[in-house]
Structures are given as C-alpha cells and as structure tokens.
Amino acid sequence: MRATFNQLTIKDIRKETADTVSIAFDVPANLADAYKYVPGQYLTLKAMINGEDVRRSYSICSGINDNELRVAVKEVENGKFSSYANNSLKAGDQMEVMTPEGGFTITPNSVNANNYVFYAAGSGVTPVLSMIKSILETESNSNVFLYYGNKTAADTIFKSTFDGLDSKYSNFNLRYILSREDSGDANRNGRIDNDKCAHFFDAELRDLKIEGVYTCGPESMIECVKDFYISKGLLHKVHFELFTTPVAAADEANVSIGEDVIVNSNVTVIIDDEEYSFTLKSDGPDVLSAAQDADADVPFSCKGGVCCTCKAKVLEGKVKMKLNYALEEDEVAEGFVLTCQSHPITEKVVISYDEY
Ligand code: FES
C-alpha cells in the first residue's frame, strides 16, 4: 500500500528535554490499520509554515504495545519544522501525517532468544526506544544492550523511560556515555568511538552470538560502529538509519549525472491512475521535481535519498539515481527508484508511483 497523508489530531505534546518534544496523535478507528507500525518506522509530518509546504520525517518512539502513535522532535538550529513543533504546536491541532514507512525495523517474537546490540546518540535514540521497548515486552529470553551517547544527563532524551526499563528488565543492559559531563566511570566519558566500541565489546559482548547491531545517530558514529563490526567480521549484522544525507554524498550529488549519454527524455509519471508527461534532460532536474512542475501531487519528504517517501517503479526505460540510502538491493533489482534522485538516461521513461 502506498503511503498517504491523512489529517490527524494531536492528542498530547510532552516536553522530553529542554529542546525536545514528543507528539502523540489520535488515530480514528477507520485509519487504525493504516497506522499500524513496526518498531523502527517513522512518520512524515507536513505543515504550511509561513506559506511554505514543509515536510519532515520523525521516528516513532512508542512501543508496539503502547496503543499510541508518538514521535519525538528535537529542535535544531534554524530548523523550520522542529522549531514550529517545539514552540507552536499544541494538543488539539490538526496535522497532515503520512502512514508509517521505513525499513530500519525489528519484528519482536516471543519465541526469540537473541542478543541485540544498539548504539544511539542524541535524537537518534527515537526509533531505538520503540525497538527496545517492544523487544523487552515481547522477548523475555532475549538480551538487549544499549550504548547511548549524549552531551549531558539533562540532554538525554527519554532518560527516565530508559531508567524505568532498566529497573524493570534484568535482560536490559543500559550504558549512558556522556561527552560533556563526568559520568562517574571513565569508560563512559566521551563519544561513542572505536575505543568505546572495543571496550564494551571486550567487556560485555565478545562471547555472545549477536543477532543484530542497530545504530542510529550522527553519520560519524554510524561509520565508527560499522567499521568496528567490519573488523570483527560482522558487517552483515549491522543495520543503521541516517537522519540526513551524508555531507560527502551530498557534495557528490551536486556533480553531473556522469558518464552516461545525456538524452532529452519523454517521461511519463503515473500516480493514482493519472498520467503526467513532460520532457526532461538527463542533466536537468530530478524526476520528482519535474513531476511536481507538471502538477503531479507526488509524495516526498527529505529530497536527499534517505527517507524512501518518493519511491516509484520504472516500468519502461532507465533512470540513474545519484544517491540511494533508502532502497534495498532487491528493490532496486525490481525496478524501484527514489524519484528525488532519479534522472532519465533513455529517450522514453515511464515511472509509476502506484506499484508497491
Ligand atoms: S524524498 Fe526522501 S528519498 Fe526521496
């Protein structure tokens, strides 16, 4: 089913830290199935802010047994949406909310007896909270390790929730790591880097069969965790979610489409059984932008190759993607593309948003 926007009412807004709120939505009974989610998925929120259509994706922080749909939004400097969410939104407001998406997920099962390892920093903890809470409530025979980096204890989003889980579940191993405050343990001061990974791996993980390593936060931490587990021969166990396009990749995306022949392509975009046709040069705008210019109401959020909201299937011809941080290899093999990153490289291209 293609993700769609629906108007939901904000049920509750809770201050989590000085610069983070969590927002819970009322889901009417007729939309309950559409908003069922898997721990780790996210919602794309849409608002008109000063006359501009602003969309951002935020991970769901509620667990699957919470009977709640809640996301956390950390205010970032000059962040249009995050400032609006932290300072202007209130319970009772209506908001356009897309149905849940995302492949950085875990599906808990009570028969599992697994060892899960999580690394999170800052607001990257949001999907991790949903995953960990859901595992602990469902899999009593599994062990969960969380290495959670923040500047200070006061900055630590969901600290009281994690502390509560730590008191309740003996199979939860919670390690806070603080970069601008003394944690009281030298091994837990600083950032999550190679040395920290090595220390905790040797002290706590080396004898365990690890089912999966899940990491979400700044690109530098994700790279560090990946490199560490590559060195242990466990890269295939690592799953990660980026919040933004990596800086180096964004620079790369600014260069031309590359070695392919530049064509002036006849592109047809299909959405909700309607067709929109236009010509588009390989080195011109991306397919998503061109489709918007042709008045097609196409779905998007990050426009950076990260979120997957703009996914569509190429039915005829070929396109080239500049970046792809969202689609799996098998999806690409089936012909799915991120239209915000796609440029035509054949004279005729047909792309459908109606195929899932
Ligand atoms: S809009 Fe996010 S990947 Fe295209």
Tab-separated table of N, CA and C and ligand atoms in Angstrom, residues 288 299-311 326 338-341, ligand 1:
chain	number	residue	atom	x	y	z
A	288	LEU	N	11.305	13.732	-9.645
A	288	LEU	CA	10.293	14.199	-8.681
A	288	LEU	C	9.986	15.685	-8.900
A	299	PRO	N	4.588	12.090	-3.811
A	299	PRO	CA	4.998	12.090	-2.397
A	299	PRO	C	6.495	12.348	-2.222
A	300	PHE	N	6.852	13.100	-1.204
A	300	PHE	CA	8.278	13.319	-0.914
A	300	PHE	C	8.419	13.754	0.539
A	301	SER	N	9.632	13.690	1.021
A	301	SER	CA	9.931	14.260	2.343
A	301	SER	C	11.332	14.856	2.324
A	302	CYS	N	12.380	13.992	2.423
A	302	CYS	CA	13.732	14.521	2.633
A	302	CYS	C	14.368	15.119	1.377
A	303	LYS	N	14.005	14.643	0.227
A	303	LYS	CA	14.628	15.018	-1.050
A	303	LYS	C	16.141	14.798	-1.021
A	304	GLY	N	16.598	13.908	-0.177
A	304	GLY	CA	18.038	13.672	-0.053
A	304	GLY	C	18.431	12.213	-0.216
A	305	GLY	N	17.512	11.363	-0.671
A	305	GLY	CA	17.854	9.954	-0.893
A	305	GLY	C	17.862	9.127	0.377
A	306	VAL	N	17.257	9.649	1.453
A	306	VAL	CA	17.354	8.982	2.755
A	306	VAL	C	16.042	8.322	3.178
A	307	CYS	N	14.904	8.967	2.869
A	307	CYS	CA	13.675	8.543	3.556
A	307	CYS	C	12.810	7.538	2.800
A	308	CYS	N	12.909	7.447	1.496
A	308	CYS	CA	12.151	6.459	0.725
A	308	CYS	C	10.725	6.899	0.367
A	309	THR	N	10.314	8.072	0.830
A	309	THR	CA	8.933	8.507	0.594
A	309	THR	C	8.625	8.644	-0.897
A	310	CYS	N	9.621	8.991	-1.707
A	310	CYS	CA	9.399	9.280	-3.132
A	310	CYS	C	9.572	8.045	-4.012
A	311	LYS	N	9.559	6.860	-3.396
A	311	LYS	CA	9.782	5.603	-4.135
A	311	LYS	C	8.736	5.389	-5.233
A	326	ALA	N	18.116	4.497	0.897
A	326	ALA	CA	16.840	4.008	1.410
A	326	ALA	C	16.409	2.675	0.815
A	338	LEU	N	14.315	5.964	-6.205
A	338	LEU	CA	13.965	7.170	-5.449
A	338	LEU	C	13.846	8.280	-6.473
A	339	THR	N	12.637	8.769	-6.701
A	339	THR	CA	12.465	9.721	-7.802
A	339	THR	C	13.154	11.058	-7.526
A	340	CYS	N	13.378	11.387	-6.225
A	340	CYS	CA	14.070	12.650	-5.934
A	340	CYS	C	15.529	12.601	-6.346
A	341	GLN	N	16.030	11.399	-6.647
A	341	GLN	CA	17.435	11.224	-7.039
A	341	GLN	C	17.572	10.735	-8.474
B	1	FES	S1	12.105	12.249	-0.729
B	1	FES	FE1	13.303	11.145	0.716
B	1	FES	S2	14.389	9.724	-0.554
B	1	FES	FE2	13.316	10.964	-1.990
